Amino acid sequence: MTHHDTPDDRRDGTEQFDDLDGEADARAQREGGQIETAAIHAGQPPDEQTGAVMPPIYATSTYVQDGPGQDRGYEYSRTGNPTRTALEANLAALEGGAHGRAFASGMAAINTVLNLLEAGDHVIAGDDVYGGTYRLFREVYEDYDLSFSFVDTTDLDAVGAAVRPETALVWVETPTNPLMRINDIAALSQIAHEAGALCAVDNTFATPYLQRPLEHGADIVSHSLTKYLGGHSDVVGGALVTDDAELNERLGFYQNSVGATPDPFACFLVLRGTKTLPVRMDRHCENARTLAERLDEHPAVDRVYYPGLPEHPSHELAAEQMDDFGGMVSFELAGSLDEVSEFVSATEVFALAESLGGVESLIEQPATMTHASIPREERLAAGLTDGLVRASVGTEHVEDLWADIERALATALE
Ligand SMILES: *Cc1c(COP(=O)(O)O)cnc(C)c1O
């Protein structure tokens, strides 16, 4: 028991779960089971009254009190809702952390980490972070007098050189999007801690099934639940996980004060998703590996970006830091912008769409889609060529996926 030490802590309502299984602490639940088991059971013992195996969707805004100020752990659903409590405990267990916080979107979760900072603070972030993260940092928080250095976080010397006395946060993504760079979480956490700063890792691409940043020294893990954790392209959500009780309390203060919390139906959908995270990820990884290997051999493909390939520049780090290499594959075609546009339009099993992490395969052209807002010169300098294609490899049969790619390549490039 670590996160119910004060009466205030107990007001998040998780004590309800103590009564049911005597083990509200998400960490203890994780320790009590491997991740495949935690994914299904952590945070969600059968409903006490009915035996329902899924947590009910508590569609309520408020809760009756036994007397003034005598609530039963819940008083208002922005502050706490039992369906959300179940999700938060489940996500904390998956990441091997003690405390989870769920949000209305991945961006709302990232925003809450920034809420921890004060005017004058400095942040070091990767130069290829998610576009929405870049926009939040540059276009929102620079106006609040935070400053940001965007550096190649695979270059630890460059990160060290960017540290200033006022550095308060190092923001890391790994693998990155769309070039699948791998950042060393342990080394970056160490640089952050030596600078007296926090290290936060956006673990959306890897998921806790493949990578648990807290184990490598990170202070906060951030997620877009919209991607693999939800897994079915039917819900938008975000989360933060930490092991630190004081940080958790502060994150909870901002979660409640700002109010970007998920509704109980969204929480239910994510809980439904996380149950199958391990089996889905196994198939995502297996399919992605097969496609990466075959693309690598295909004459129309100049280069494949997949950390599971031995020639990936950070393959060894990825093998150390991750349990497998994920479901995202990028590759460069030897073709013009238009030919590559034609290729991504010609696939049929792979749907032409932004986003990622669902069971269905998606394909996109960063130059004209996800990364189109970056000026062309800057985009090319960053390695995002006109021929670059990003695929979110789904869980369909791998031979159907490969046949789709081969056919579209033949249509567009020959
Ligand atoms: C999608 C995504 C986000 C933002 O999440 P939303 O749920 O869309 O707000 C943040 N980081 C990464 C890596 C993402 O892929």
Coordinates of C-alpha atoms in Angstrom, one line a residue, residues 97-369:
G97 CA 3.5 1.9 -11.6
A98 CA 1.6 2.7 -8.5
H99 CA -0.7 5.5 -9.8
G100 CA -2.7 6.0 -13.0
R101 CA -4.6 9.1 -14.2
A102 CA -7.0 9.0 -17.2
F103 CA -7.7 11.9 -19.4
A104 CA -10.1 12.9 -22.2
S105 CA -7.3 12.6 -24.8
G106 CA -3.6 12.0 -25.1
M107 CA -3.1 15.7 -25.5
A108 CA -5.0 16.4 -22.3
A109 CA -2.6 14.0 -20.5
I110 CA 0.5 15.7 -22.0
N111 CA -1.0 19.1 -21.1
T112 CA -1.2 17.9 -17.5
V113 CA 2.5 17.2 -17.4
L114 CA 3.1 20.7 -18.6
N115 CA 0.9 22.0 -15.8
L116 CA 3.5 20.8 -13.3
L117 CA 5.9 23.5 -14.6
E118 CA 6.2 27.2 -13.8
A119 CA 6.8 30.3 -15.9
G120 CA 10.6 30.5 -16.7
D121 CA 11.1 26.7 -16.8
H122 CA 12.8 25.1 -19.7
V123 CA 11.9 21.8 -21.4
I124 CA 14.1 19.6 -23.6
A125 CA 12.1 17.5 -26.1
G126 CA 12.9 15.3 -29.1
D127 CA 13.1 17.1 -32.5
D128 CA 10.7 14.5 -33.9
V129 CA 8.0 14.4 -31.3
Y130 CA 4.3 13.9 -32.2
G131 CA 3.0 17.0 -34.1
G132 CA 0.3 17.7 -31.5
T133 CA 3.0 17.7 -28.8
Y134 CA 5.2 20.1 -30.8
R135 CA 2.2 22.4 -31.3
L136 CA 1.2 22.4 -27.6
F137 CA 4.7 23.2 -26.6
R138 CA 5.4 25.9 -29.2
E139 CA 2.0 27.5 -29.8
V140 CA 0.5 27.3 -26.3
Y141 CA 3.2 27.0 -23.6
E142 CA 5.7 29.4 -25.1
D143 CA 3.1 32.1 -24.5
Y144 CA 3.1 31.1 -20.8
D145 CA 6.8 31.8 -20.7
L146 CA 8.1 28.2 -20.8
S147 CA 11.0 27.7 -23.2
F148 CA 11.7 24.6 -25.3
S149 CA 14.8 23.1 -26.9
F150 CA 14.0 20.5 -29.6
V151 CA 17.1 18.2 -30.0
D152 CA 18.0 14.9 -31.5
T153 CA 17.4 12.8 -28.3
T154 CA 19.4 9.9 -29.8
D155 CA 22.4 12.2 -29.4
L156 CA 23.0 12.2 -25.6
D157 CA 25.8 14.8 -25.9
A158 CA 23.3 17.1 -27.6
V159 CA 20.8 16.6 -24.8
G160 CA 23.4 17.2 -22.2
A161 CA 24.5 20.4 -24.0
A162 CA 20.9 21.6 -24.0
V163 CA 20.5 21.4 -20.2
R164 CA 20.1 24.8 -18.5
P165 CA 19.8 25.7 -14.8
E166 CA 16.1 26.2 -15.4
T167 CA 15.5 22.8 -17.2
A168 CA 12.6 21.2 -15.5
L169 CA 11.5 18.5 -17.9
V170 CA 13.0 16.1 -20.5
W171 CA 10.2 14.9 -22.9
V172 CA 11.0 11.6 -24.7
E173 CA 9.2 9.6 -27.3
T174 CA 10.5 6.2 -28.4
P175 CA 10.1 4.7 -31.0
T176 CA 9.6 8.0 -32.7
N177 CA 7.2 8.9 -35.6
P178 CA 7.6 8.2 -38.5
L179 CA 11.3 7.3 -38.6
M180 CA 11.3 4.8 -35.7
R181 CA 14.3 6.3 -33.9
I182 CA 15.0 4.6 -30.6
N183 CA 15.8 6.8 -27.6
D184 CA 17.7 5.5 -24.5
I185 CA 15.2 6.0 -21.7
A186 CA 17.7 5.1 -18.9
A187 CA 20.4 7.5 -20.2
L188 CA 17.9 10.3 -20.8
S189 CA 16.3 9.8 -17.3
Q190 CA 19.8 10.1 -15.8
I191 CA 20.6 13.3 -17.7
A192 CA 17.2 14.7 -16.5
H193 CA 17.8 13.7 -12.9
E194 CA 21.3 15.1 -12.8
A195 CA 19.8 18.4 -14.0
G196 CA 17.1 18.2 -11.3
A197 CA 14.5 17.7 -13.9
L198 CA 11.7 15.2 -14.5
C199 CA 11.8 12.7 -17.4
A200 CA 8.5 11.9 -19.0
V201 CA 8.1 9.3 -21.7
D202 CA 5.3 9.1 -24.3
N203 CA 4.9 5.3 -24.5
T204 CA 2.1 5.4 -27.1
F205 CA 4.0 3.6 -29.9
A206 CA 5.5 0.9 -27.8
T207 CA 2.7 0.2 -25.2
P208 CA 3.5 -1.2 -21.8
Y209 CA 3.4 -4.7 -23.3
L210 CA 6.6 -3.9 -25.1
Q211 CA 8.3 -1.2 -23.0
R212 CA 7.8 0.0 -19.4
P213 CA 9.7 3.4 -19.0
L214 CA 9.3 3.5 -15.2
E215 CA 11.6 0.4 -15.1
H216 CA 14.3 2.4 -16.9
G217 CA 14.1 5.4 -14.5
A218 CA 11.4 7.7 -16.1
D219 CA 9.2 9.6 -13.7
I220 CA 6.0 9.8 -15.7
V221 CA 4.7 7.7 -18.6
S222 CA 2.2 9.3 -20.9
H223 CA -0.2 7.6 -23.3
S224 CA -2.7 8.3 -26.1
L225 CA -5.2 5.6 -25.2
T226 CA -6.7 6.3 -28.7
K227 CA -4.0 4.1 -30.3
Y228 CA -3.0 0.6 -29.2
L229 CA -4.4 0.6 -25.7
G230 CA -7.9 1.3 -27.0
G231 CA -6.9 -0.7 -30.0
H232 CA -10.2 -0.6 -32.0
S233 CA -10.2 3.0 -33.4
D234 CA -13.4 3.7 -31.5
V235 CA -12.3 5.9 -28.6
V236 CA -10.1 9.0 -27.8
G237 CA -8.4 9.0 -24.4
G238 CA -5.1 9.7 -22.6
A239 CA -3.3 8.6 -19.4
L240 CA -0.4 9.3 -17.1
V241 CA 1.3 6.7 -14.9
T242 CA 3.8 7.4 -12.1
D243 CA 5.3 5.6 -9.2
D244 CA 5.8 8.8 -7.2
A245 CA 3.0 9.6 -4.7
E246 CA 3.7 13.3 -4.5
L247 CA 3.7 13.6 -8.3
N248 CA 0.5 11.7 -8.5
E249 CA -1.1 14.0 -6.0
R250 CA -0.1 17.0 -8.1
L251 CA -1.2 15.4 -11.4
G252 CA -4.5 14.6 -9.7
F253 CA -4.9 18.2 -8.6
Y254 CA -4.5 19.4 -12.2
Q255 CA -6.7 16.6 -13.6
N256 CA -9.5 17.8 -11.4
S257 CA -8.8 21.5 -11.7
V258 CA -8.6 21.5 -15.5
G259 CA -11.3 18.9 -15.9
A260 CA -10.2 17.2 -19.1
T261 CA -11.4 13.8 -17.8
P262 CA -12.8 10.9 -19.8
D263 CA -16.4 9.9 -19.5
P264 CA -17.2 6.5 -18.1
F265 CA -18.1 5.0 -21.5
A266 CA -14.7 6.0 -22.9
C267 CA -13.1 4.4 -19.9
F268 CA -15.1 1.2 -20.4
L269 CA -14.0 1.0 -24.1
V270 CA -10.4 1.3 -23.1
L271 CA -10.8 -1.3 -20.4
R272 CA -12.3 -3.6 -23.1
G273 CA -9.2 -2.8 -25.2
T274 CA -6.5 -3.4 -22.7
K275 CA -7.8 -6.9 -22.0
T276 CA -6.5 -8.0 -25.4
L277 CA -3.5 -5.8 -25.6
P278 CA -1.0 -8.7 -25.2
V279 CA -2.5 -10.9 -27.8
R280 CA -3.0 -8.0 -30.2
M281 CA 0.5 -6.7 -29.8
D282 CA 1.9 -10.2 -30.4
R283 CA 0.2 -10.3 -33.8
H284 CA 1.0 -6.6 -34.6
C285 CA 4.7 -7.3 -34.0
E286 CA 4.7 -10.6 -35.9
N287 CA 3.0 -9.1 -38.9
A288 CA 5.1 -5.9 -38.9
R289 CA 8.3 -8.0 -38.7
T290 CA 7.3 -10.1 -41.7
L291 CA 6.3 -7.1 -43.8
A292 CA 9.5 -5.2 -42.8
E293 CA 11.7 -8.1 -43.9
R294 CA 9.8 -8.5 -47.2
L295 CA 9.8 -4.8 -47.9
D296 CA 13.5 -4.8 -47.3
E297 CA 14.0 -7.3 -50.1
H298 CA 11.6 -5.5 -52.6
P299 CA 13.3 -3.7 -55.5
A300 CA 10.9 -0.8 -55.3
V301 CA 11.8 -0.1 -51.7
D302 CA 14.9 2.0 -50.9
R303 CA 14.9 1.8 -47.2
V304 CA 12.9 0.3 -44.3
Y305 CA 12.6 1.9 -40.9
Y306 CA 11.8 -0.9 -38.4
P307 CA 13.8 -1.3 -35.1
G308 CA 13.5 -5.1 -35.4
L309 CA 15.7 -5.2 -38.5
P310 CA 19.4 -5.8 -37.6
E311 CA 20.5 -2.9 -39.8
H312 CA 18.4 -0.4 -37.9
P313 CA 20.9 2.0 -36.3
S314 CA 19.5 1.4 -32.8
H315 CA 18.5 -2.3 -33.1
E316 CA 20.6 -3.3 -30.1
L317 CA 19.2 -0.6 -27.9
A318 CA 15.7 -1.5 -29.0
A319 CA 16.3 -5.2 -28.2
E320 CA 17.5 -4.2 -24.7
Q321 CA 14.8 -1.7 -23.9
M322 CA 11.8 -3.3 -25.6
D323 CA 10.3 -6.8 -25.4
D324 CA 9.5 -6.7 -29.1
F325 CA 9.6 -4.1 -31.9
G326 CA 6.1 -3.0 -32.4
G327 CA 3.6 -2.7 -35.2
M328 CA 4.7 0.5 -36.9
V329 CA 6.8 0.2 -40.1
S330 CA 8.0 3.1 -42.3
F331 CA 9.6 2.7 -45.6
E332 CA 10.9 4.8 -48.5
L333 CA 9.8 4.1 -52.0
A334 CA 11.9 4.9 -55.0
G335 CA 9.2 7.0 -56.6
S336 CA 8.0 10.6 -56.9
L337 CA 5.6 12.3 -54.5
D338 CA 2.7 11.5 -56.9
E339 CA 3.7 7.9 -57.5
V340 CA 3.8 7.3 -53.7
S341 CA 0.5 9.1 -53.3
E342 CA -0.9 6.7 -55.9
F343 CA 0.6 3.7 -54.0
V344 CA -1.0 4.6 -50.6
S345 CA -4.3 5.2 -52.5
A346 CA -4.1 1.8 -54.3
T347 CA -4.0 -0.4 -51.2
E348 CA -7.3 -2.0 -50.2
V349 CA -6.7 -3.9 -47.0
F350 CA -4.5 -1.1 -45.7
A351 CA -6.9 1.9 -45.3
L352 CA -5.6 5.3 -46.3
A353 CA -5.8 7.1 -43.0
E354 CA -3.9 8.9 -40.2
S355 CA -3.8 7.5 -36.7
L356 CA -2.5 4.1 -35.7
G357 CA -2.7 1.2 -33.3
G358 CA -6.1 -0.3 -34.2
V359 CA -6.6 -3.9 -35.3
E360 CA -7.1 -2.7 -38.9
S361 CA -4.1 -1.8 -41.0
L362 CA -3.6 1.8 -42.0
I363 CA -1.3 3.4 -44.4
E364 CA -0.3 7.1 -45.0
Q365 CA 2.2 9.4 -46.7
P366 CA 3.7 11.7 -44.1
A367 CA 4.7 14.3 -46.7
T368 CA 1.1 15.0 -47.7
M369 CA -0.7 13.9 -44.5

